Amino acid sequence: MQAVCKKRVTAIVLLAIAPIVQTLAIAILNSLLVSFLAYTLMVCVGTTVLVAILLWGKPDTSSRAAMLGVSPVKKDQLVLGLLIGFAIDAIMVLGFWLFYKVFSDAEAVRAVAGRLGIRGGIYLWIAVSGLVVNAVAEEFFWRGCPHALLGLVPDGNGKKLFGPLQHGALARVLIVSLFFGMNHVGIMLTIAPSLPAALLSLLGIFLSGAFWSLLRESTKSLIPSLVSHVLVTLGYSGLLVFYFSIA
């Protein structure tokens, strides 16, 4: 029981620290690029490695991998991740076009981004690196470690498209999704052209995180949510490119 409590407390602490680090990095470093790299490498990658090494004794490699969600998936589970990713992208694009004139100011976004170190073609590099590195790192940090620490057991139910949810699954989904949304508050309040745009974006981020956590709980694997996250990152990267390309 003491070990279980220790894991749960550790999960909550890690989830709470991430938004603080992300927000402070943006405020202190005054560079979106540097803070992005610091968050990805130090928080997401570093924490995942430490958790895998320190908190589960010395299980064999396959056991540790399964606890983090690195386990085989069925084709239909992978397709489900793809479909959810495309659906979120479609909603993002639709929302962008519906509310662009009301909520967005491309010139203001470019000005803020410039003050944060994004000038010239650097935003494209950020989009690509976010697609390749950040989506993967975030999935391990947000869906890999905390779900396992909070009680998800890799019991083999992932062989089904929708495996039965384990005890506490909805609580884990809610907790992780709330902190995942909070993690984006600092950057959205900084880069969003208006408060309504920031709030809409944060709502979308929370719901996306909830879908990914449900995928993690249902399939017992990180792969479907990772694939979905990569597609969504590609979608908002495209929107950022559009922001900077319009006159």
Coordinates of C-alpha atoms in Angstrom, one line a residue:
M1 CA 0.0 0.0 0.0
Q2 CA 2.8 2.4 0.8
A3 CA 4.4 1.7 -2.6
V4 CA 1.1 2.4 -4.3
C5 CA 0.7 5.7 -2.5
K6 CA 4.2 6.7 -3.3
K7 CA 3.6 6.1 -7.0
R8 CA 0.4 8.1 -7.0
V9 CA 1.9 11.0 -5.1
T10 CA 4.8 11.0 -7.5
A11 CA 2.5 11.1 -10.5
I12 CA 0.5 14.1 -9.1
V13 CA 3.7 15.9 -8.3
L14 CA 5.2 15.4 -11.7
L15 CA 1.9 16.4 -13.4
A16 CA 1.8 19.6 -11.3
I17 CA 5.4 20.5 -11.9
A18 CA 5.3 20.3 -15.7
P19 CA 2.9 23.3 -16.1
I20 CA 4.9 25.4 -13.7
V21 CA 8.2 24.6 -15.5
Q22 CA 6.6 25.3 -18.9
T23 CA 5.2 28.7 -17.8
L24 CA 8.3 29.8 -15.9
A25 CA 10.5 28.8 -18.8
I26 CA 8.5 31.0 -21.2
A27 CA 8.5 33.9 -18.8
I28 CA 12.1 33.8 -17.7
L29 CA 13.9 32.7 -20.9
N30 CA 11.7 34.9 -23.1
S31 CA 12.2 32.4 -25.9
L32 CA 9.6 30.0 -27.1
L33 CA 12.3 27.9 -28.8
V34 CA 14.5 27.5 -25.8
S35 CA 11.7 26.9 -23.4
F36 CA 10.2 24.4 -25.8
L37 CA 13.5 22.5 -25.9
A38 CA 14.0 22.7 -22.2
Y39 CA 10.5 21.3 -21.5
T40 CA 10.8 18.6 -24.1
L41 CA 14.2 17.3 -23.1
M42 CA 14.4 18.0 -19.4
V43 CA 10.8 17.5 -18.3
C44 CA 9.3 15.0 -20.8
V45 CA 12.3 12.9 -21.8
G46 CA 14.3 13.3 -18.5
T47 CA 11.3 12.5 -16.2
T48 CA 10.3 9.5 -18.3
V49 CA 13.8 8.0 -18.1
L50 CA 14.0 8.6 -14.3
V51 CA 10.6 7.2 -13.6
A52 CA 11.4 4.1 -15.6
I53 CA 14.6 3.5 -13.8
L54 CA 13.8 4.4 -10.2
L55 CA 10.2 3.6 -9.4
W56 CA 9.7 0.1 -10.6
G57 CA 12.6 -1.7 -9.1
K58 CA 14.4 -3.7 -11.7
P59 CA 11.8 -5.4 -14.0
D60 CA 13.0 -6.8 -17.3
T61 CA 13.0 -4.5 -20.3
S62 CA 9.8 -5.8 -21.7
S63 CA 8.0 -5.4 -18.4
R64 CA 9.2 -1.8 -18.0
A65 CA 8.2 -1.1 -21.6
A66 CA 4.7 -2.5 -21.2
M67 CA 4.2 -0.3 -18.1
L68 CA 5.1 2.7 -20.1
G69 CA 2.7 1.6 -22.8
V70 CA 5.3 0.4 -25.4
S71 CA 3.4 -2.7 -26.3
P72 CA 2.1 -4.3 -29.6
V73 CA -1.2 -3.0 -30.9
K74 CA -3.8 -4.4 -33.3
K75 CA -4.3 -2.9 -36.7
D76 CA -7.8 -1.6 -35.8
Q77 CA -6.4 0.1 -32.7
L78 CA -3.8 1.9 -34.8
V79 CA -6.6 2.9 -37.3
L80 CA -8.6 4.2 -34.4
G81 CA -5.7 6.4 -33.3
L82 CA -5.4 7.7 -36.9
L83 CA -9.1 8.5 -37.2
I84 CA -9.1 10.4 -33.9
G85 CA -6.1 12.4 -35.0
F86 CA -7.7 13.3 -38.4
A87 CA -11.0 14.1 -36.6
I88 CA -9.3 16.5 -34.2
D89 CA -7.4 18.1 -37.1
A90 CA -10.7 18.6 -39.0
I91 CA -12.3 20.3 -36.0
M92 CA -9.2 22.5 -35.6
V93 CA -9.3 23.6 -39.2
L94 CA -13.1 24.2 -39.1
G95 CA -12.8 26.2 -35.9
F96 CA -9.9 28.2 -37.4
W97 CA -12.0 29.2 -40.5
L98 CA -15.2 29.8 -38.5
F99 CA -13.7 32.1 -35.9
Y100 CA -10.7 33.5 -37.7
K101 CA -12.2 36.9 -38.3
V102 CA -13.5 37.1 -34.8
F103 CA -10.7 35.7 -32.6
S104 CA -7.5 36.0 -34.6
D105 CA -5.0 38.7 -35.4
A106 CA -2.2 37.3 -37.5
E107 CA 0.0 40.4 -37.1
A108 CA -0.4 40.3 -33.3
V109 CA 0.6 36.6 -33.3
R110 CA 3.7 37.3 -35.4
A111 CA 4.7 40.2 -33.2
V112 CA 4.4 38.2 -30.0
A113 CA 6.2 35.2 -31.5
G114 CA 9.0 37.6 -32.6
R115 CA 9.5 38.8 -29.1
L116 CA 9.7 35.1 -28.0
G117 CA 12.5 34.4 -30.5
I118 CA 10.5 33.1 -33.4
R119 CA 11.7 35.0 -36.4
G120 CA 12.0 34.3 -40.1
G121 CA 11.7 30.6 -40.9
I122 CA 12.4 29.3 -37.3
Y123 CA 8.7 28.7 -36.8
L124 CA 8.8 26.0 -39.4
W125 CA 11.7 24.3 -37.6
I126 CA 9.7 24.4 -34.4
A127 CA 6.7 22.8 -36.1
V128 CA 8.8 20.0 -37.5
S129 CA 10.6 19.4 -34.3
G130 CA 7.3 19.5 -32.4
L131 CA 5.9 16.9 -34.8
V132 CA 8.9 14.5 -34.5
V133 CA 10.1 15.1 -30.9
N134 CA 7.6 16.8 -28.7
A135 CA 4.6 14.7 -29.6
V136 CA 6.5 11.5 -28.8
A137 CA 8.1 12.9 -25.6
E138 CA 4.8 14.3 -24.4
E139 CA 3.0 11.0 -24.9
F140 CA 5.5 9.2 -22.7
F141 CA 5.3 11.9 -20.1
W142 CA 1.6 12.5 -20.1
R143 CA 0.1 9.1 -21.1
G144 CA 3.0 6.7 -20.4
C145 CA 4.2 7.5 -16.9
P146 CA 1.2 8.9 -15.0
H147 CA -1.3 6.3 -16.1
A148 CA 1.0 3.5 -14.9
L149 CA 1.9 5.3 -11.7
L150 CA -1.8 6.0 -11.0
G151 CA -2.7 2.3 -11.3
L152 CA -3.1 1.2 -14.9
V153 CA -1.9 -2.4 -15.2
P154 CA -0.7 -3.8 -18.6
D155 CA -2.9 -6.9 -18.2
G156 CA -3.2 -7.9 -21.9
N157 CA -6.7 -6.4 -22.5
G158 CA -5.1 -4.4 -25.2
K159 CA -5.7 -7.3 -27.6
K160 CA -9.3 -6.0 -28.0
L161 CA -10.1 -2.7 -29.8
F162 CA -11.9 -1.5 -26.7
G163 CA -10.5 -3.4 -23.7
P164 CA -12.5 -3.2 -20.5
L165 CA -11.6 -0.2 -18.4
Q166 CA -9.8 -0.9 -15.2
H167 CA -10.7 0.4 -11.8
G168 CA -10.0 4.1 -11.5
A169 CA -9.7 4.6 -15.3
L170 CA -12.0 7.6 -15.5
A171 CA -10.3 9.3 -12.6
R172 CA -6.9 8.8 -14.3
V173 CA -8.3 10.2 -17.5
L174 CA -9.7 13.3 -15.8
I175 CA -6.6 14.0 -13.7
V176 CA -4.1 13.6 -16.5
S177 CA -6.2 15.6 -19.0
L178 CA -6.7 18.5 -16.5
F179 CA -3.0 18.8 -15.9
F180 CA -2.3 18.4 -19.6
G181 CA -4.6 21.3 -20.3
M182 CA -3.0 23.4 -17.5
N183 CA 0.4 22.7 -19.1
H184 CA -0.6 24.7 -22.1
V185 CA -2.1 27.7 -20.3
G186 CA 1.2 29.7 -20.3
I187 CA 1.9 29.3 -23.9
M188 CA -1.7 29.9 -25.1
L189 CA -2.0 33.0 -23.0
T190 CA 1.3 34.2 -24.5
I191 CA 0.8 33.3 -28.1
A192 CA -3.0 33.4 -28.6
P193 CA -4.3 36.6 -30.2
S194 CA -7.2 37.0 -27.7
L195 CA -8.5 35.5 -24.5
P196 CA -11.5 33.8 -26.3
A197 CA -9.0 32.2 -28.7
A198 CA -6.9 31.0 -25.8
L199 CA -9.8 29.5 -23.9
L200 CA -11.1 27.8 -27.0
S201 CA -7.7 26.4 -27.7
L202 CA -7.3 25.2 -24.1
L203 CA -10.7 23.5 -24.3
G204 CA -9.6 21.7 -27.4
I205 CA -6.3 20.6 -25.8
F206 CA -8.2 19.3 -22.7
L207 CA -10.6 17.2 -24.9
S208 CA -7.8 16.0 -27.1
G209 CA -5.9 14.9 -24.0
A210 CA -9.0 13.1 -22.7
F211 CA -9.4 11.2 -26.0
W212 CA -5.7 10.2 -25.8
S213 CA -5.9 9.1 -22.2
L214 CA -9.0 7.0 -23.1
L215 CA -7.0 5.4 -25.9
R216 CA -4.3 4.6 -23.4
E217 CA -6.7 3.1 -20.9
S218 CA -8.6 1.1 -23.5
T219 CA -5.8 -0.3 -25.5
K220 CA -3.2 -0.5 -22.7
S221 CA -0.7 0.9 -25.3
L222 CA 0.8 4.2 -26.0
I223 CA 1.0 3.7 -29.7
P224 CA -2.5 4.7 -30.8
S225 CA -2.5 8.0 -28.8
L226 CA 1.1 8.7 -30.0
V227 CA 0.0 8.4 -33.7
S228 CA -3.0 10.6 -33.0
H229 CA -0.9 13.2 -31.2
V230 CA 1.6 13.4 -34.1
L231 CA -1.2 14.0 -36.6
V232 CA -2.7 16.7 -34.4
T233 CA 0.7 18.3 -34.0
L234 CA 1.0 18.3 -37.8
G235 CA -2.4 20.0 -38.0
Y236 CA -1.6 22.9 -35.6
S237 CA 1.9 23.3 -37.1
G238 CA 0.2 23.9 -40.4
L239 CA -2.1 26.5 -38.9
L240 CA 1.0 28.2 -37.4
V241 CA 2.7 28.2 -40.7
F242 CA -0.5 29.8 -42.2
Y243 CA -0.4 32.5 -39.5
F244 CA 3.1 33.5 -40.5
S245 CA 2.5 33.2 -44.2
I246 CA -0.6 35.5 -44.6
A247 CA -0.1 39.1 -45.3

